[in-house]
PDB file of C-alpha atoms in Angstrom:
ATOM      1  CA  LEU A 103      -0.005   0.014   0.027  1.00 68.00           C
ATOM      2  CA  GLN A 104       2.780   2.372   0.962  1.00 66.00           C
ATOM      3  CA  PHE A 105       4.710   1.595  -2.228  1.00 67.00           C
ATOM      4  CA  THR A 106       1.599   2.174  -4.411  1.00 73.00           C
ATOM      5  CA  GLU A 107       0.751   5.451  -2.663  1.00 69.00           C
ATOM      6  CA  GLU A 108       4.332   6.627  -3.126  1.00 64.00           C
ATOM      7  CA  LYS A 109       4.205   5.813  -6.833  1.00 64.00           C
ATOM      8  CA  LEU A 110       0.890   7.701  -7.142  1.00 65.00           C
ATOM      9  CA  GLY A 111       2.297  10.688  -5.281  1.00 68.00           C
ATOM     10  CA  GLN A 112      -0.094  10.357  -2.397  1.00 67.00           C
ATOM     11  CA  ALA A 113       2.384   9.426   0.381  1.00 68.00           C
ATOM     12  CA  GLU A 114       5.659  10.810   1.561  1.00 72.00           C
ATOM     13  CA  LYS A 115       8.835   8.937   0.810  1.00 74.00           C
ATOM     14  CA  THR A 116      11.809   8.952   3.125  1.00 75.00           C
ATOM     15  CA  GLU A 117      14.849   9.757   1.046  1.00 82.00           C
ATOM     16  CA  LEU A 118      18.001   7.860   1.577  1.00 84.00           C
ATOM     17  CA  ASP A 119      21.318   9.572   2.247  1.00 89.00           C
ATOM     18  CA  ALA A 120      22.894  11.148  -0.864  1.00 93.00           C
ATOM     19  CA  HIS A 121      26.171   9.297  -0.263  1.00 95.00           C
ATOM     20  CA  PHE A 122      24.285   6.050   0.020  1.00 92.00           C
ATOM     21  CA  GLU A 123      22.294   6.788  -3.184  1.00 92.00           C
ATOM     22  CA  ASN A 124      25.638   7.480  -4.911  1.00 95.00           C
ATOM     23  CA  LEU A 125      26.952   4.106  -3.730  1.00 94.00           C
ATOM     24  CA  LEU A 126      23.843   2.349  -5.059  1.00 94.00           C
ATOM     25  CA  ALA A 127      24.240   4.046  -8.413  1.00 95.00           C
ATOM     26  CA  ARG A 128      27.911   3.024  -8.518  1.00 96.00           C
ATOM     27  CA  ALA A 129      26.999  -0.545  -7.621  1.00 95.00           C
ATOM     28  CA  ASP A 130      24.438  -0.646 -10.462  1.00 96.00           C
ATOM     29  CA  CYS A 131      26.948   0.787 -12.935  1.00 97.00           C
ATOM     30  CA  THR A 132      29.626  -1.754 -11.746  1.00 97.00           C
ATOM     31  CA  LYS A 133      27.188  -4.642 -12.253  1.00 97.00           C
ATOM     32  CA  ASN A 134      26.092  -3.476 -15.714  1.00 97.00           C
ATOM     33  CA  TRP A 135      29.665  -2.939 -16.941  1.00 97.00           C
ATOM     34  CA  THR A 136      30.831  -6.207 -15.392  1.00 97.00           C
ATOM     35  CA  GLU A 137      28.092  -8.115 -17.238  1.00 97.00           C
ATOM     36  CA  LYS A 138      28.989  -6.437 -20.587  1.00 97.00           C
ATOM     37  CA  ILE A 139      32.685  -7.023 -20.121  1.00 97.00           C
ATOM     38  CA  LEU A 140      32.097 -10.704 -19.146  1.00 95.00           C
ATOM     39  CA  ARG A 141      29.921 -11.373 -22.147  1.00 94.00           C
ATOM     40  CA  GLN A 142      32.240  -9.645 -24.657  1.00 95.00           C
ATOM     41  CA  THR A 143      35.267 -11.418 -23.210  1.00 95.00           C
ATOM     42  CA  GLU A 144      33.508 -14.747 -23.625  1.00 91.00           C
ATOM     43  CA  VAL A 145      32.724 -13.892 -27.239  1.00 92.00           C
ATOM     44  CA  LEU A 146      36.394 -12.924 -27.836  1.00 91.00           C
ATOM     45  CA  LEU A 147      37.706 -16.136 -26.266  1.00 89.00           C
ATOM     46  CA  GLN A 148      35.126 -18.355 -27.970  1.00 86.00           C
ATOM     47  CA  PRO A 149      33.625 -16.667 -31.047  1.00 85.00           C
ATOM     48  CA  ASN A 150      31.384 -19.729 -31.871  1.00 84.00           C
ATOM     49  CA  PRO A 151      28.008 -19.321 -30.086  1.00 85.00           C
ATOM     50  CA  SER A 152      27.184 -22.983 -30.050  1.00 86.00           C
ATOM     51  CA  ALA A 153      30.531 -23.801 -28.403  1.00 83.00           C
ATOM     52  CA  ARG A 154      29.846 -21.097 -25.817  1.00 81.00           C
ATOM     53  CA  VAL A 155      26.439 -22.655 -25.037  1.00 85.00           C
ATOM     54  CA  GLU A 156      28.095 -26.129 -24.775  1.00 84.00           C
ATOM     55  CA  GLU A 157      30.784 -24.766 -22.387  1.00 81.00           C
ATOM     56  CA  PHE A 158      28.083 -23.051 -20.308  1.00 79.00           C
ATOM     57  CA  LEU A 159      26.148 -26.276 -20.016  1.00 83.00           C
ATOM     58  CA  TYR A 160      29.310 -28.167 -18.955  1.00 82.00           C
ATOM     59  CA  GLU A 161      29.983 -25.504 -16.358  1.00 79.00           C
ATOM     60  CA  LYS A 162      26.479 -25.661 -14.939  1.00 78.00           C
ATOM     61  CA  LEU A 163      26.617 -29.438 -14.797  1.00 81.00           C
ATOM     62  CA  ASP A 164      29.959 -29.265 -13.049  1.00 79.00           C
ATOM     63  CA  ARG A 165      31.621 -31.292 -15.689  1.00 81.00           C
ATOM     64  CA  LYS A 166      35.024 -30.718 -17.262  1.00 79.00           C
ATOM     65  CA  VAL A 167      34.819 -28.924 -20.609  1.00 77.00           C
ATOM     66  CA  PRO A 168      36.369 -31.079 -23.296  1.00 77.00           C
ATOM     67  CA  SER A 169      39.558 -29.647 -24.755  1.00 78.00           C
ATOM     68  CA  ARG A 170      39.082 -28.167 -28.211  1.00 80.00           C
ATOM     69  CA  VAL A 171      41.680 -27.962 -30.958  1.00 85.00           C
ATOM     70  CA  THR A 172      42.306 -24.321 -31.746  1.00 86.00           C
ATOM     71  CA  ASN A 173      42.106 -23.063 -35.343  1.00 88.00           C
ATOM     72  CA  GLY A 174      45.944 -22.566 -35.304  1.00 91.00           C
ATOM     73  CA  GLU A 175      46.508 -26.144 -34.174  1.00 93.00           C
ATOM     74  CA  LEU A 176      44.154 -27.450 -36.791  1.00 93.00           C
ATOM     75  CA  LEU A 177      45.925 -25.471 -39.481  1.00 95.00           C
ATOM     76  CA  ALA A 178      49.227 -26.860 -38.265  1.00 95.00           C
ATOM     77  CA  GLN A 179      47.890 -30.332 -38.461  1.00 95.00           C
ATOM     78  CA  TYR A 180      46.751 -29.789 -42.076  1.00 96.00           C
ATOM     79  CA  MET A 181      50.102 -28.224 -43.028  1.00 95.00           C
ATOM     80  CA  THR A 182      52.031 -31.191 -41.483  1.00 94.00           C
ATOM     81  CA  GLU A 183      49.838 -33.688 -43.277  1.00 95.00           C
ATOM     82  CA  ALA A 184      50.250 -31.786 -46.560  1.00 95.00           C
ATOM     83  CA  ALA A 185      54.020 -31.661 -46.025  1.00 94.00           C
ATOM     84  CA  SER A 186      54.157 -35.470 -45.637  1.00 94.00           C
ATOM     85  CA  ASP A 187      52.109 -35.809 -48.844  1.00 94.00           C
ATOM     86  CA  PHE A 188      54.445 -33.469 -50.796  1.00 92.00           C
ATOM     87  CA  GLY A 189      57.520 -34.942 -49.176  1.00 91.00           C
ATOM     88  CA  PRO A 190      59.503 -33.370 -46.364  1.00 89.00           C
ATOM     89  CA  GLY A 191      62.538 -33.105 -48.727  1.00 91.00           C
ATOM     90  CA  THR A 192      60.818 -30.774 -51.184  1.00 94.00           C
ATOM     91  CA  PRO A 193      61.029 -26.988 -50.697  1.00 94.00           C
ATOM     92  CA  TYR A 194      57.248 -26.752 -50.400  1.00 94.00           C
ATOM     93  CA  GLY A 195      57.196 -29.618 -47.879  1.00 94.00           C
ATOM     94  CA  LYS A 196      59.995 -28.040 -45.777  1.00 95.00           C
ATOM     95  CA  THR A 197      58.153 -24.739 -45.756  1.00 95.00           C
ATOM     96  CA  LEU A 198      54.878 -26.361 -44.736  1.00 95.00           C
ATOM     97  CA  ILE A 199      56.633 -28.188 -41.873  1.00 95.00           C
ATOM     98  CA  LYS A 200      58.246 -24.947 -40.603  1.00 96.00           C
ATOM     99  CA  VAL A 201      55.036 -22.910 -40.868  1.00 96.00           C
ATOM    100  CA  GLY A 202      52.979 -25.813 -39.460  1.00 95.00           C
ATOM    101  CA  GLU A 203      55.281 -26.022 -36.389  1.00 96.00           C
ATOM    102  CA  THR A 204      54.948 -22.282 -35.857  1.00 96.00           C
ATOM    103  CA  GLN A 205      51.170 -22.506 -36.161  1.00 96.00           C
ATOM    104  CA  ARG A 206      51.120 -25.339 -33.643  1.00 95.00           C
ATOM    105  CA  ARG A 207      53.034 -23.178 -31.136  1.00 96.00           C
ATOM    106  CA  LEU A 208      50.716 -20.246 -31.858  1.00 95.00           C
ATOM    107  CA  GLY A 209      47.698 -22.539 -31.314  1.00 93.00           C
ATOM    108  CA  ALA A 210      49.158 -23.820 -28.050  1.00 93.00           C
ATOM    109  CA  ALA A 211      49.789 -20.232 -26.951  1.00 94.00           C
ATOM    110  CA  GLU A 212      46.168 -19.297 -27.802  1.00 92.00           C
ATOM    111  CA  ARG A 213      44.858 -22.290 -25.817  1.00 90.00           C
ATOM    112  CA  GLU A 214      46.977 -21.243 -22.794  1.00 93.00           C
ATOM    113  CA  PHE A 215      45.768 -17.649 -23.193  1.00 93.00           C
ATOM    114  CA  ILE A 216      42.134 -18.761 -23.187  1.00 90.00           C
ATOM    115  CA  ARG A 217      42.730 -20.979 -20.115  1.00 89.00           C
ATOM    116  CA  SER A 218      44.607 -18.219 -18.288  1.00 94.00           C
ATOM    117  CA  ALA A 219      42.043 -15.517 -19.118  1.00 93.00           C
ATOM    118  CA  SER A 220      39.230 -17.741 -18.021  1.00 88.00           C
ATOM    119  CA  ILE A 221      40.819 -18.481 -14.641  1.00 90.00           C
ATOM    120  CA  SER A 222      42.401 -15.086 -13.900  1.00 95.00           C
ATOM    121  CA  PHE A 223      39.851 -12.717 -15.462  1.00 95.00           C
ATOM    122  CA  LEU A 224      36.493 -14.318 -16.059  1.00 93.00           C
ATOM    123  CA  THR A 225      36.261 -16.255 -12.757  1.00 92.00           C
ATOM    124  CA  PRO A 226      36.515 -13.127 -10.551  1.00 95.00           C
ATOM    125  CA  LEU A 227      33.885 -11.351 -12.732  1.00 96.00           C
ATOM    126  CA  ARG A 228      31.530 -14.312 -12.363  1.00 94.00           C
ATOM    127  CA  ASN A 229      32.145 -14.490  -8.605  1.00 94.00           C
ATOM    128  CA  PHE A 230      31.159 -10.855  -8.278  1.00 96.00           C
ATOM    129  CA  LEU A 231      27.982 -11.323 -10.203  1.00 96.00           C
ATOM    130  CA  GLU A 232      26.965 -14.594  -8.664  1.00 94.00           C
ATOM    131  CA  GLY A 233      28.114 -13.794  -5.104  1.00 95.00           C
ATOM    132  CA  ASP A 234      28.642 -10.178  -4.198  1.00 95.00           C
ATOM    133  CA  TRP A 235      25.945  -8.804  -6.461  1.00 96.00           C
ATOM    134  CA  ARG A 236      23.323 -11.200  -5.147  1.00 95.00           C
ATOM    135  CA  THR A 237      24.163 -10.110  -1.598  1.00 96.00           C
ATOM    136  CA  ILE A 238      23.905  -6.454  -2.579  1.00 95.00           C
ATOM    137  CA  SER A 239      20.547  -7.069  -4.235  1.00 95.00           C
ATOM    138  CA  LYS A 240      19.226  -8.963  -1.210  1.00 96.00           C
ATOM    139  CA  GLU A 241      20.290  -6.250   1.209  1.00 95.00           C
ATOM    140  CA  ARG A 242      18.840  -3.549  -1.078  1.00 93.00           C
ATOM    141  CA  ARG A 243      15.450  -5.320  -1.059  1.00 94.00           C
ATOM    142  CA  ILE A 244      15.545  -5.597   2.705  1.00 95.00           C
ATOM    143  CA  LEU A 245      16.458  -1.923   3.040  1.00 92.00           C
ATOM    144  CA  GLN A 246      13.567  -0.980   0.611  1.00 88.00           C
ATOM    145  CA  ASN A 247      11.078  -3.064   2.673  1.00 90.00           C
ATOM    146  CA  ARG A 248      12.239  -1.519   5.925  1.00 91.00           C
ATOM    147  CA  ARG A 249      11.972   1.992   4.478  1.00 87.00           C
ATOM    148  CA  LEU A 250       8.471   1.232   3.288  1.00 86.00           C
ATOM    149  CA  ASP A 251       7.542  -0.014   6.760  1.00 88.00           C
ATOM    150  CA  LEU A 252       9.014   3.094   8.327  1.00 87.00           C
ATOM    151  CA  ASP A 253       7.106   5.391   5.985  1.00 86.00           C
ATOM    152  CA  ALA A 254       3.845   3.421   6.539  1.00 84.00           C
ATOM    153  CA  CYS A 255       4.301   3.879  10.343  1.00 88.00           C
ATOM    154  CA  LYS A 256       5.027   7.572   9.892  1.00 85.00           C
ATOM    155  CA  ALA A 257       1.817   7.947   7.872  1.00 83.00           C
ATOM    156  CA  ARG A 258      -0.220   6.114  10.551  1.00 86.00           C
ATOM    157  CA  LEU A 259       1.285   8.312  13.255  1.00 88.00           C
ATOM    158  CA  LYS A 260       0.498  11.449  11.295  1.00 86.00           C
ATOM    159  CA  LYS A 261      -3.092  10.294  10.778  1.00 85.00           C
ATOM    160  CA  ALA A 262      -3.402   9.445  14.473  1.00 90.00           C
ATOM    161  CA  LYS A 263      -2.023  12.910  15.537  1.00 88.00           C
ATOM    162  CA  ALA A 264      -4.380  14.623  13.076  1.00 86.00           C
ATOM    163  CA  ALA A 265      -7.353  12.630  14.462  1.00 86.00           C
ATOM    164  CA  GLU A 266      -6.286  13.413  18.035  1.00 86.00           C
ATOM    165  CA  ALA A 267      -5.944  17.110  17.277  1.00 84.00           C
ATOM    166  CA  LYS A 268      -9.341  17.103  15.563  1.00 85.00           C
ATOM    167  CA  ALA A 269     -10.883  15.384  18.576  1.00 84.00           C
ATOM    168  CA  ALA A 270      -9.295  17.907  20.903  1.00 82.00           C
ATOM    169  CA  VAL A 271     -10.711  20.823  18.940  1.00 80.00           C
ATOM    170  CA  THR A 272     -14.249  19.389  18.584  1.00 71.00           C
ATOM    171  CA  PRO A 273     -15.977  19.642  22.071  1.00 63.00           C
TER     172      PRO A 273
END
């Protein structure tokens, strides 16, 4: 009732401290940017949407995500196979072997980067959203309910004082 009356402009609303309102606004901003950064980092690390969904399901089921071959590693594999077909003694074969080995190392570095970024960067962001933000939201709801209770009690007190004053004036 108090909430509805406040929204309709029929009841007074106790304002929170300006510093506290600023903290709430900063918390909302932090949450929004954290979600955006988390999503975009996931897209950067795994551009394939179906693979991201699969990884998400493995995570939620507490299963180990199967290791994927990176594009660099796959290219290295193709180059090595092509070199063996052309012959490792031919100039083209030697070149394919060299470039394939370099691509393999690049693919391994990419895999390590993805693993490291997931552990060192994405995990703390998820922990904030799933832990700290839930706590902030819960405490915010509790505060809002308590404020509404306070305002409702103030309104009843005001009505009671008005009725008492009216009764004192009327003989």
